[in-house]
XYZ file of C-alpha atoms in Angstrom:
338
model
C 0.049 0.258 0.052
C 1.428 3.138 -0.745
C 1.682 6.187 1.352
C -0.223 8.441 -0.922
C -3.387 6.383 -0.855
C -3.232 7.193 2.958
C -5.523 10.596 3.615
C -3.875 12.984 6.279
C -4.593 11.977 10.020
C -6.089 9.250 8.937
C -6.586 6.663 12.126
C -5.213 3.031 10.516
C -6.819 0.011 11.300
C -4.737 -3.479 10.068
C -5.797 -7.097 10.614
C -2.666 -9.229 11.440
C -2.480 -12.872 11.221
C 0.747 -14.028 13.382
C 2.553 -16.834 10.992
C 5.217 -17.235 13.614
C 8.078 -15.572 15.353
C 11.573 -16.217 17.096
C 14.680 -14.542 18.307
C 18.048 -14.972 16.855
C 19.482 -16.494 19.869
C 16.818 -19.096 19.850
C 18.278 -22.953 19.746
C 16.187 -25.690 18.653
C 12.856 -26.889 20.942
C 12.392 -30.845 21.335
C 9.347 -32.101 23.201
C 9.520 -35.646 23.260
C 6.065 -37.559 22.265
C 6.764 -41.366 22.195
C 10.125 -42.659 24.254
C 10.131 -46.252 24.251
C 10.765 -47.654 28.249
C 13.915 -49.975 26.894
C 16.421 -47.666 25.015
C 20.118 -49.592 25.309
C 21.473 -47.032 23.022
C 20.557 -43.386 21.974
C 22.043 -41.972 18.676
C 25.412 -39.860 18.714
C 27.468 -37.987 15.925
C 28.401 -40.371 13.260
C 25.347 -42.482 13.530
C 23.418 -43.566 10.360
C 19.362 -42.499 11.256
C 16.416 -44.034 9.079
C 13.329 -41.947 10.022
C 9.911 -40.688 9.317
C 8.722 -37.264 9.254
C 5.980 -34.502 8.964
C 7.339 -31.044 8.342
C 5.272 -27.990 8.721
C 5.278 -24.609 9.741
C 4.689 -22.678 13.116
C 0.709 -22.577 11.623
C 0.410 -26.256 10.702
C 0.947 -25.070 6.972
C 2.303 -28.733 5.195
C 5.324 -28.387 3.211
C 6.913 -31.909 3.096
C 6.521 -35.564 4.520
C 8.892 -38.781 4.302
C 5.299 -40.615 4.535
C 4.017 -39.051 1.269
C 7.126 -41.027 -0.379
C 6.268 -44.182 1.339
C 9.984 -44.387 2.545
C 12.076 -43.068 5.066
C 14.561 -40.278 5.197
C 18.055 -41.617 5.662
C 21.139 -39.648 7.028
C 24.176 -39.161 8.880
C 23.936 -37.178 11.579
C 26.273 -34.659 13.367
C 27.882 -34.010 10.400
C 26.233 -31.257 8.242
C 24.212 -33.665 5.806
C 21.017 -32.107 7.053
C 20.354 -28.642 8.082
C 21.822 -27.525 11.676
C 18.465 -27.718 13.686
C 17.514 -31.342 12.548
C 21.488 -32.593 13.041
C 21.336 -31.506 16.599
C 17.224 -32.220 17.541
C 18.379 -35.918 15.944
C 21.214 -36.547 18.646
C 20.060 -38.597 21.551
C 17.124 -40.289 20.010
C 16.119 -44.177 20.804
C 14.826 -46.554 18.125
C 11.215 -45.983 17.888
C 11.182 -42.944 19.401
C 8.752 -39.979 18.246
C 9.537 -36.338 19.007
C 8.725 -32.751 17.565
C 12.013 -30.455 16.624
C 11.005 -26.784 16.401
C 13.821 -25.455 14.323
C 14.399 -21.499 14.322
C 15.042 -20.091 10.562
C 18.891 -19.681 11.317
C 18.919 -23.183 12.212
C 16.823 -24.185 9.143
C 16.517 -22.575 5.727
C 17.663 -18.898 6.790
C 16.125 -15.922 5.061
C 15.996 -17.455 1.969
C 13.924 -20.330 2.447
C 13.774 -23.657 -0.249
C 11.084 -24.659 -2.262
C 7.877 -24.202 -0.667
C 9.292 -22.894 2.891
C 9.094 -19.245 3.510
C 11.988 -17.191 3.926
C 12.550 -16.990 7.668
C 10.211 -19.709 8.522
C 10.182 -21.218 11.778
C 9.752 -25.196 11.067
C 8.442 -28.135 12.693
C 9.506 -31.717 12.468
C 7.675 -34.458 13.926
C 9.908 -37.418 13.652
C 9.633 -41.317 14.032
C 12.896 -43.351 14.442
C 12.603 -46.017 12.794
C 16.441 -47.431 13.463
C 19.860 -46.028 13.481
C 23.360 -47.540 13.356
C 27.242 -46.633 13.483
C 29.243 -47.568 10.468
C 31.850 -49.120 13.298
C 28.867 -51.808 14.745
C 29.486 -55.348 13.973
C 26.670 -57.767 14.621
C 25.122 -58.464 17.905
C 24.268 -61.837 19.368
C 21.874 -62.740 22.334
C 21.213 -66.330 23.023
C 18.074 -66.888 24.816
C 18.287 -71.014 25.461
C 21.086 -73.683 25.079
C 20.006 -77.344 25.580
C 22.116 -78.990 28.813
C 24.720 -80.690 25.770
C 25.895 -77.570 23.955
C 29.597 -78.810 23.196
C 29.242 -79.546 19.280
C 29.136 -75.800 17.889
C 28.931 -74.912 14.393
C 31.891 -73.867 12.227
C 32.912 -72.979 8.699
C 32.456 -76.036 6.940
C 28.952 -77.074 8.310
C 25.703 -77.772 6.973
C 23.019 -76.310 9.044
C 19.312 -76.372 9.216
C 17.693 -73.727 11.033
C 14.305 -71.558 11.157
C 14.341 -67.801 11.614
C 12.008 -64.767 11.660
C 13.182 -61.732 10.083
C 12.146 -58.384 11.137
C 12.991 -54.541 11.181
C 13.915 -53.054 14.647
C 10.761 -51.847 14.691
C 9.203 -54.774 14.446
C 8.109 -55.147 10.902
C 8.342 -58.778 9.781
C 10.259 -59.124 6.705
C 10.226 -62.936 6.441
C 9.758 -66.331 8.338
C 10.704 -69.502 7.679
C 8.420 -71.078 10.309
C 5.541 -69.491 8.272
C 7.032 -71.256 4.974
C 7.168 -74.420 7.181
C 10.714 -75.508 5.771
C 13.784 -74.566 7.324
C 16.654 -72.848 5.828
C 19.875 -74.814 4.589
C 23.041 -73.379 3.992
C 27.130 -74.438 4.282
C 28.441 -72.134 6.895
C 31.076 -69.923 5.564
C 30.493 -70.537 1.855
C 28.659 -67.173 0.921
C 25.365 -68.318 0.688
C 23.966 -65.788 3.320
C 25.103 -62.107 4.157
C 28.076 -61.697 6.131
C 26.202 -60.744 9.539
C 24.207 -63.694 9.216
C 26.934 -65.980 8.711
C 28.846 -64.474 11.465
C 25.817 -64.511 13.987
C 25.729 -68.781 13.006
C 28.943 -69.435 14.201
C 29.458 -70.957 17.338
C 25.820 -72.384 17.888
C 24.809 -75.846 18.992
C 21.897 -77.520 18.168
C 18.463 -76.715 20.043
C 20.153 -73.190 20.578
C 18.223 -69.966 20.124
C 19.437 -66.496 19.716
C 18.919 -63.160 18.533
C 20.915 -61.789 15.779
C 20.945 -58.152 14.867
C 22.827 -57.074 11.428
C 23.811 -53.715 10.529
C 23.330 -53.183 6.912
C 26.661 -53.090 5.676
C 27.127 -56.692 6.730
C 23.371 -57.463 5.769
C 22.036 -56.019 2.155
C 23.846 -52.656 2.510
C 21.966 -49.197 1.178
C 20.160 -50.792 -2.006
C 18.226 -53.394 0.304
C 16.345 -55.979 -1.610
C 13.919 -54.444 -4.131
C 10.317 -54.724 -2.628
C 11.581 -56.910 0.519
C 14.539 -55.262 2.494
C 14.658 -51.525 2.867
C 17.680 -49.647 1.842
C 20.333 -48.969 4.904
C 18.035 -51.080 7.251
C 19.215 -52.853 10.381
C 18.162 -56.593 10.252
C 16.748 -58.999 13.278
C 16.802 -62.269 13.065
C 15.597 -64.439 15.931
C 17.102 -68.045 14.856
C 16.754 -71.798 16.349
C 19.283 -74.172 15.033
C 17.756 -77.428 14.624
C 20.499 -80.033 12.475
C 23.909 -79.652 12.000
C 26.052 -82.093 9.857
C 29.897 -81.281 10.007
C 31.570 -80.171 7.287
C 34.789 -81.368 6.357
C 38.442 -80.162 6.755
C 39.057 -76.254 4.721
C 40.133 -76.997 1.416
C 38.500 -80.648 0.954
C 35.410 -81.743 -0.773
C 35.640 -85.421 -0.243
C 37.814 -87.249 2.407
C 38.026 -91.101 3.324
C 36.917 -92.431 7.203
C 39.826 -94.689 6.856
C 42.912 -95.834 5.547
C 43.226 -95.699 1.934
C 43.365 -98.817 -0.363
C 47.075 -98.853 -1.888
C 45.495 -100.258 -5.144
C 42.773 -97.312 -5.103
C 42.891 -97.129 -9.198
C 42.551 -100.429 -9.941
C 39.628 -100.574 -7.593
C 38.164 -97.866 -9.774
C 39.012 -99.129 -12.671
C 36.757 -102.083 -12.748
C 36.807 -103.183 -15.959
C 40.627 -103.307 -15.857
C 41.259 -101.482 -19.522
C 43.829 -98.921 -17.854
C 41.318 -96.272 -18.191
C 38.768 -94.540 -15.822
C 35.650 -92.737 -17.220
C 33.393 -90.312 -15.513
C 30.865 -92.853 -14.997
C 33.026 -95.482 -13.065
C 34.700 -92.780 -10.655
C 31.399 -91.482 -9.832
C 30.281 -95.009 -8.963
C 32.715 -95.994 -7.100
C 32.791 -92.551 -5.078
C 29.505 -92.928 -4.572
C 29.745 -96.659 -3.183
C 31.983 -95.077 -0.802
C 29.915 -92.796 0.603
C 27.208 -95.284 1.004
C 29.243 -97.838 3.122
C 30.532 -95.100 4.959
C 34.203 -95.203 4.088
C 34.180 -92.163 2.320
C 32.346 -88.496 2.997
C 31.517 -85.698 0.610
C 31.236 -82.027 1.540
C 27.597 -81.562 2.904
C 24.985 -79.078 1.755
C 26.802 -79.207 -1.893
C 25.489 -80.751 -5.108
C 27.199 -84.283 -4.680
C 27.423 -84.951 -8.694
C 28.715 -81.873 -9.195
C 31.551 -82.707 -6.500
C 32.440 -85.840 -8.052
C 32.732 -84.148 -11.551
C 35.116 -81.520 -9.985
C 37.077 -84.589 -8.441
C 37.328 -86.509 -11.735
C 38.194 -82.946 -13.925
C 41.094 -82.497 -11.362
C 42.054 -86.023 -11.901
C 41.739 -85.678 -15.695
C 44.846 -83.533 -16.253
C 45.032 -83.787 -19.997
C 41.218 -83.264 -20.390
C 40.714 -85.900 -22.791
C 37.635 -87.603 -20.581
C 39.727 -90.445 -19.019
C 41.907 -90.821 -15.928
C 44.896 -93.198 -16.301
C 47.243 -94.523 -13.586
C 49.971 -91.659 -14.432
C 47.494 -88.916 -13.930
C 45.919 -90.292 -10.772
C 46.866 -89.001 -7.155
C 45.651 -88.326 -4.054
C 45.613 -84.596 -2.421
C 48.528 -85.417 -0.333
C 50.542 -86.385 -3.161
C 49.878 -83.279 -5.073
C 48.999 -80.608 -2.315
C 47.643 -78.141 -5.113
C 44.644 -80.441 -6.131
C 41.560 -81.168 -4.498
C 40.717 -84.238 -5.847
C 40.839 -87.079 -2.996
């Protein structure tokens, strides 16, 4: 309104709607809405948080929400990746906590604002912390039950059958073998599960029940699994080990359970023609396993193991093994055949 439009000596009436106010000396304001009773750890600088938020102005005007995008906002805190007020307001939170953070403009988007946020606006963020972790974190293992006899412990190479429930830290169920009605079966240390799960299944006895918490860098990382596991998610596995089949010494896929025959090649070469074909070799190895004289590495494709053993013996690749090619593992350390 120009001054020339106002008559001299006029009394003026202003109808004012106060949108917000702040003082340049103001800090952030925090109001705790929900704080979990069990809060074993609070966030600190350097942690990586996943949280949901609604962002409004002081008068309630909406400007942004992670809920509308159906995904959390993920960031490191205390390191300047978000506005200063949020960087400070996200420190000291618990997993599952809900709090309101009021941010003055000098700790928000300043005099210029951003997008649909006016300049010099006081911001209100209602947040819900889903989870957080630190890049230095390892897995966490809590054992809930061990049977009286817990002397045989799982190790690399063992074949395990186990049940699990997989969830997020907020309790969201991701997967369950109990629901599927069948166990999950792996060879420990063979790369068949994420590294954190492989670590969490070590030194476990049959019948034991434990909870394994896996940070994302030992789980599914920043990418997650599309449609199944959110990116950068901390995972919780409730596990019960049902069966353990002892593996073989590292580097072996087949071992003898006793003395090896001094006439091994002749025994395999049943027709005595001086040549062993894959069929003869496979028949002999499976017979030794069936009789308990030999053992194949558990959890792997038996036919594939036998074929690889044969290929290692067939040094010239002509599809047959002769006596000059045939060697046991301890006779030539660089091969894994027998």
